């Protein structure tokens, strides 16, 4: 490794270049380039690859946060309802989701879902039928999904982590209907944030004891039993079959539900 210059005088004679606030020296110096940043900005010809690079993505990310904060800041108290996009409209699970959305709206909560079909649609539908605030936070996916017809206030995001921030920031509780990998991701992220006190604690309710019992048993009999989590961590979850009880737990008027 070459020795560092031994005096301020020597340091002043190092080759260096500034790229905005970034200082480049020695091996970090780019290949010679006679153009200036302004010149490259104003040049109408040339590659458009910069549109797809990380520095430009930062601005897109910022714009999504700004749009989310601006749109959701005044929706009032809200509850996030998660569940599978594959839930069929004629299924009992869909009917439960509609009732959950309806009761939440009647209790004065805006209902926030992922904006898609299935269980998400059921929550939005219940909110609309109760003349409440129905919010959908969609996500750009390789396959077309779009926002369901019961979303009255919708946002579509490019980035999952921005979307997740909106769920957590504006929800006072989570109601989790039967779902797949996406639902599990949202469930365990919420649990982790509450467990680690990265957010103010809020209730998390699993609706559907027969669906969630296998996961519940595994958490208790393996994760907690083997010391990977504490028994108190399981108290963050409530399990019920009744939409009425789920809403009571969210409101704090039903303290337990069925604890895991």
Short mmCIF file of C-alpha atoms in Angstrom, two decimals:
data_model
loop_
_atom_site.label_atom_id
_atom_site.label_comp_id
_atom_site.label_asym_id
_atom_site.label_seq_id
_atom_site.Cartn_x
_atom_site.Cartn_y
_atom_site.Cartn_z
CA UNK A 1 0.00 0.00 0.00
CA UNK A 2 1.56 3.38 -0.97
CA UNK A 3 2.35 5.74 1.87
CA UNK A 4 0.04 8.69 2.44
CA UNK A 5 1.40 12.14 1.67
CA UNK A 6 3.36 13.39 4.65
CA UNK A 7 2.51 17.08 4.57
CA UNK A 8 -0.39 19.43 3.78
CA UNK A 9 1.68 20.79 0.89
CA UNK A 10 1.93 17.36 -0.70
CA UNK A 11 -1.75 16.67 -0.14
CA UNK A 12 -2.67 19.84 -2.04
CA UNK A 13 -0.92 18.45 -5.11
CA UNK A 14 -2.82 15.16 -5.23
CA UNK A 15 -4.91 14.63 -8.31
CA UNK A 16 -8.51 14.86 -7.26
CA UNK A 17 -11.96 15.49 -8.61
CA UNK A 18 -15.25 16.46 -7.06
CA UNK A 19 -18.43 14.78 -8.24
CA UNK A 20 -20.96 17.03 -6.53
CA UNK A 21 -20.16 16.63 -2.80
CA UNK A 22 -18.06 13.50 -3.39
CA UNK A 23 -14.26 13.74 -3.40
CA UNK A 24 -12.33 11.27 -5.63
CA UNK A 25 -8.58 10.60 -5.41
CA UNK A 26 -6.04 8.00 -6.54
CA UNK A 27 -7.71 4.77 -7.66
CA UNK A 28 -11.18 6.32 -7.36
CA UNK A 29 -10.51 8.89 -10.06
CA UNK A 30 -12.63 8.28 -13.18
CA UNK A 31 -11.25 8.06 -16.69
CA UNK A 32 -10.43 11.46 -18.20
CA UNK A 33 -13.56 13.34 -19.18
CA UNK A 34 -13.45 16.85 -20.58
CA UNK A 35 -17.17 17.52 -20.24
CA UNK A 36 -18.82 19.26 -17.30
CA UNK A 37 -21.92 18.19 -15.40
CA UNK A 38 -23.88 21.10 -16.82
CA UNK A 39 -22.74 20.24 -20.32
CA UNK A 40 -23.89 16.65 -19.95
CA UNK A 41 -27.21 17.84 -18.50
CA UNK A 42 -27.90 20.17 -21.39
CA UNK A 43 -26.70 17.77 -24.08
CA UNK A 44 -29.68 16.50 -26.10
CA UNK A 45 -27.87 13.52 -27.57
CA UNK A 46 -26.33 10.51 -25.91
CA UNK A 47 -27.30 7.52 -23.82
CA UNK A 48 -30.37 7.49 -21.57
CA UNK A 49 -28.99 4.75 -19.32
CA UNK A 50 -28.91 7.22 -16.42
CA UNK A 51 -32.70 6.92 -16.24
CA UNK A 52 -32.32 3.39 -14.90
CA UNK A 53 -29.46 3.90 -12.46
CA UNK A 54 -29.63 4.05 -8.66
CA UNK A 55 -29.14 7.83 -8.19
CA UNK A 56 -32.25 8.50 -10.30
CA UNK A 57 -34.18 5.85 -8.37
CA UNK A 58 -33.60 7.86 -5.19
CA UNK A 59 -35.77 10.63 -6.64
CA UNK A 60 -38.48 8.14 -7.56
CA UNK A 61 -38.38 6.72 -4.05
CA UNK A 62 -38.60 10.22 -2.58
CA UNK A 63 -41.55 11.06 -4.82
CA UNK A 64 -43.41 7.94 -3.65
CA UNK A 65 -42.89 8.85 0.01
CA UNK A 66 -44.09 12.41 -0.65
CA UNK A 67 -47.18 11.22 -2.53
CA UNK A 68 -48.00 8.70 0.19
CA UNK A 69 -47.59 11.12 3.08
CA UNK A 70 -49.54 13.84 1.28
CA UNK A 71 -52.42 11.55 0.31
CA UNK A 72 -52.84 9.66 3.59
CA UNK A 73 -52.06 12.30 6.20
CA UNK A 74 -55.70 13.30 6.71
CA UNK A 75 -57.58 10.00 6.40
CA UNK A 76 -58.01 9.80 10.18
CA UNK A 77 -57.63 6.68 12.33
CA UNK A 78 -57.16 3.64 10.13
CA UNK A 79 -56.73 -0.13 10.28
CA UNK A 80 -54.84 -2.23 7.74
CA UNK A 81 -56.59 -5.37 6.53
CA UNK A 82 -54.36 -8.01 4.93
CA UNK A 83 -55.26 -11.22 3.14
CA UNK A 84 -54.93 -13.27 -0.01
CA UNK A 85 -55.57 -11.87 -3.47
CA UNK A 86 -56.78 -15.38 -4.37
CA UNK A 87 -59.74 -15.48 -1.98
CA UNK A 88 -62.88 -16.18 -4.01
CA UNK A 89 -65.78 -13.69 -3.84
CA UNK A 90 -68.24 -16.50 -3.09
CA UNK A 91 -66.16 -17.96 -0.23
CA UNK A 92 -66.88 -17.70 3.52
CA UNK A 93 -63.49 -15.99 3.96
CA UNK A 94 -64.55 -13.19 1.59
CA UNK A 95 -67.79 -12.70 3.53
CA UNK A 96 -65.81 -12.42 6.78
CA UNK A 97 -63.57 -9.79 5.18
CA UNK A 98 -66.58 -7.75 4.09
CA UNK A 99 -67.94 -7.85 7.63
CA UNK A 100 -64.56 -6.85 9.07
CA UNK A 101 -64.40 -3.86 6.72
CA UNK A 102 -67.98 -2.87 7.48
CA UNK A 103 -67.53 -3.02 11.26
CA UNK A 104 -64.24 -1.14 11.14
CA UNK A 105 -65.87 1.64 9.11
CA UNK A 106 -68.82 1.74 11.50
CA UNK A 107 -66.33 2.09 14.37
CA UNK A 108 -64.82 5.16 12.68
CA UNK A 109 -61.75 3.64 11.08
CA UNK A 110 -60.56 4.04 7.53
CA UNK A 111 -59.85 0.64 6.00
CA UNK A 112 -56.48 0.29 4.26
CA UNK A 113 -55.75 -2.77 2.13
CA UNK A 114 -53.25 -3.70 -0.55
CA UNK A 115 -55.90 -2.63 -3.04
CA UNK A 116 -56.01 -5.91 -4.94
CA UNK A 117 -58.70 -8.56 -5.41
CA UNK A 118 -59.76 -11.32 -3.03
CA UNK A 119 -59.50 -10.66 0.69
CA UNK A 120 -58.22 -7.14 0.05
CA UNK A 121 -61.29 -6.35 -2.03
CA UNK A 122 -63.54 -7.75 0.69
CA UNK A 123 -62.19 -5.30 3.27
CA UNK A 124 -62.59 -2.37 0.89
CA UNK A 125 -66.08 -3.52 -0.05
CA UNK A 126 -67.19 -3.64 3.58
CA UNK A 127 -65.88 -0.12 4.15
CA UNK A 128 -67.72 1.21 1.08
CA UNK A 129 -70.97 -0.51 2.04
CA UNK A 130 -70.74 1.14 5.45
CA UNK A 131 -70.01 4.50 3.80
CA UNK A 132 -66.55 4.62 5.34
CA UNK A 133 -63.13 5.55 3.98
CA UNK A 134 -61.78 2.81 1.68
CA UNK A 135 -58.06 3.01 0.84
CA UNK A 136 -56.00 0.79 -1.44
CA UNK A 137 -52.21 0.76 -1.58
CA UNK A 138 -51.31 -1.16 -4.70
CA UNK A 139 -47.93 -2.41 -5.89
CA UNK A 140 -46.41 -2.70 -9.34
CA UNK A 141 -46.09 -6.42 -10.17
CA UNK A 142 -44.95 -8.39 -13.25
CA UNK A 143 -48.55 -9.54 -13.71
CA UNK A 144 -51.41 -7.07 -13.95
CA UNK A 145 -53.45 -6.72 -10.78
CA UNK A 146 -54.68 -3.14 -10.45
CA UNK A 147 -56.87 -1.63 -7.76
CA UNK A 148 -60.25 -3.19 -7.02
CA UNK A 149 -63.49 -1.32 -7.71
CA UNK A 150 -64.15 -0.68 -4.00
CA UNK A 151 -61.06 1.50 -3.52
CA UNK A 152 -62.11 5.14 -3.21
CA UNK A 153 -58.63 6.49 -2.42
CA UNK A 154 -55.86 4.63 -4.18
CA UNK A 155 -52.10 4.81 -4.54
CA UNK A 156 -49.94 2.51 -6.62
CA UNK A 157 -46.31 2.03 -5.60
CA UNK A 158 -43.19 0.85 -7.37
CA UNK A 159 -41.36 -0.05 -4.16
CA UNK A 160 -42.54 -2.54 -1.56
CA UNK A 161 -40.69 -0.82 1.29
CA UNK A 162 -42.39 2.53 0.61
CA UNK A 163 -45.78 0.83 0.53
CA UNK A 164 -45.05 -1.00 3.79
CA UNK A 165 -44.11 2.28 5.44
CA UNK A 166 -47.53 3.67 4.55
CA UNK A 167 -49.31 0.67 6.09
CA UNK A 168 -47.40 1.01 9.35
CA UNK A 169 -47.44 4.80 9.59
CA UNK A 170 -51.18 5.25 9.13
CA UNK A 171 -52.63 2.08 10.68
CA UNK A 172 -53.58 1.79 14.35
CA UNK A 173 -53.96 -1.96 14.08
CA UNK A 174 -53.70 -4.89 11.67
CA UNK A 175 -56.40 -7.42 10.87
CA UNK A 176 -54.97 -10.42 9.04
CA UNK A 177 -57.28 -12.63 7.02
CA UNK A 178 -56.12 -15.97 5.54
CA UNK A 179 -53.40 -15.35 2.99
CA UNK A 180 -50.19 -16.51 1.37
CA UNK A 181 -46.58 -15.36 1.23
CA UNK A 182 -47.42 -11.67 0.88
CA UNK A 183 -49.78 -11.79 3.84
CA UNK A 184 -47.19 -13.65 5.93
CA UNK A 185 -44.57 -11.07 4.98
CA UNK A 186 -46.80 -8.23 6.14
CA UNK A 187 -47.78 -10.10 9.31
CA UNK A 188 -44.23 -10.87 10.43
CA UNK A 189 -42.96 -7.43 9.55
CA UNK A 190 -45.65 -5.89 11.74
CA UNK A 191 -44.80 -8.34 14.54
CA UNK A 192 -41.10 -7.57 14.29
CA UNK A 193 -41.63 -3.81 14.37
CA UNK A 194 -43.81 -4.05 17.46
CA UNK A 195 -41.56 -6.63 19.17
CA UNK A 196 -38.44 -4.50 18.67
CA UNK A 197 -40.30 -1.31 19.64
CA UNK A 198 -39.53 0.31 16.32
CA UNK A 199 -43.17 1.43 16.24
CA UNK A 200 -45.73 2.27 18.87
CA UNK A 201 -47.41 -0.98 19.82
CA UNK A 202 -50.66 -1.73 17.98
CA UNK A 203 -52.94 -4.77 18.03
CA UNK A 204 -52.48 -7.54 15.45
CA UNK A 205 -55.48 -9.83 14.98
CA UNK A 206 -55.49 -13.09 13.02
CA UNK A 207 -58.99 -13.93 11.77
CA UNK A 208 -59.64 -17.63 11.17
CA UNK A 209 -58.50 -20.01 13.90
CA UNK A 210 -58.57 -23.11 11.70
CA UNK A 211 -56.41 -21.42 9.06
CA UNK A 212 -53.86 -19.96 11.47
CA UNK A 213 -53.71 -22.81 14.00
CA UNK A 214 -50.79 -24.60 12.33
CA UNK A 215 -48.68 -21.45 12.35
CA UNK A 216 -49.73 -20.66 15.90
CA UNK A 217 -48.79 -24.15 17.11
CA UNK A 218 -45.41 -23.98 15.38
CA UNK A 219 -44.60 -20.59 16.89
CA UNK A 220 -45.45 -21.84 20.36
CA UNK A 221 -44.07 -25.38 20.17
CA UNK A 222 -40.90 -24.73 18.21
CA UNK A 223 -39.93 -21.06 18.08
CA UNK A 224 -40.76 -20.20 21.70
CA UNK A 225 -40.03 -23.67 23.09
CA UNK A 226 -36.53 -23.57 21.59
CA UNK A 227 -35.86 -20.08 22.91
CA UNK A 228 -35.97 -18.31 19.54
CA UNK A 229 -38.68 -15.98 20.87
CA UNK A 230 -40.12 -15.27 24.28
CA UNK A 231 -43.60 -16.26 25.49
CA UNK A 232 -44.38 -12.56 25.85
CA UNK A 233 -43.79 -12.09 22.12
CA UNK A 234 -46.77 -14.30 21.37
CA UNK A 235 -48.98 -11.98 23.39
CA UNK A 236 -48.62 -9.53 20.51
CA UNK A 237 -50.97 -11.74 18.49
CA UNK A 238 -54.69 -12.29 18.96
CA UNK A 239 -56.70 -14.98 17.20
CA UNK A 240 -60.45 -15.02 16.61
CA UNK A 241 -63.11 -16.25 14.22
CA UNK A 242 -65.48 -13.34 14.87
CA UNK A 243 -65.29 -10.03 12.97
CA UNK A 244 -66.98 -8.33 15.93
CA UNK A 245 -64.29 -9.54 18.30
CA UNK A 246 -61.53 -8.52 15.90
CA UNK A 247 -62.83 -4.95 15.84
CA UNK A 248 -63.27 -4.92 19.62
CA UNK A 249 -59.62 -5.96 20.02
CA UNK A 250 -58.55 -3.16 17.67
CA UNK A 251 -60.62 -0.67 19.67
CA UNK A 252 -59.20 -1.94 22.95
CA UNK A 253 -62.62 -2.89 24.30
CA UNK A 254 -61.82 -6.60 24.02
CA UNK A 255 -58.38 -7.07 25.58
CA UNK A 256 -57.68 -10.69 24.77
CA UNK A 257 -59.52 -12.45 21.98
CA UNK A 258 -57.95 -15.86 22.11
CA UNK A 259 -54.31 -15.40 22.97
CA UNK A 260 -51.82 -17.75 21.38
#
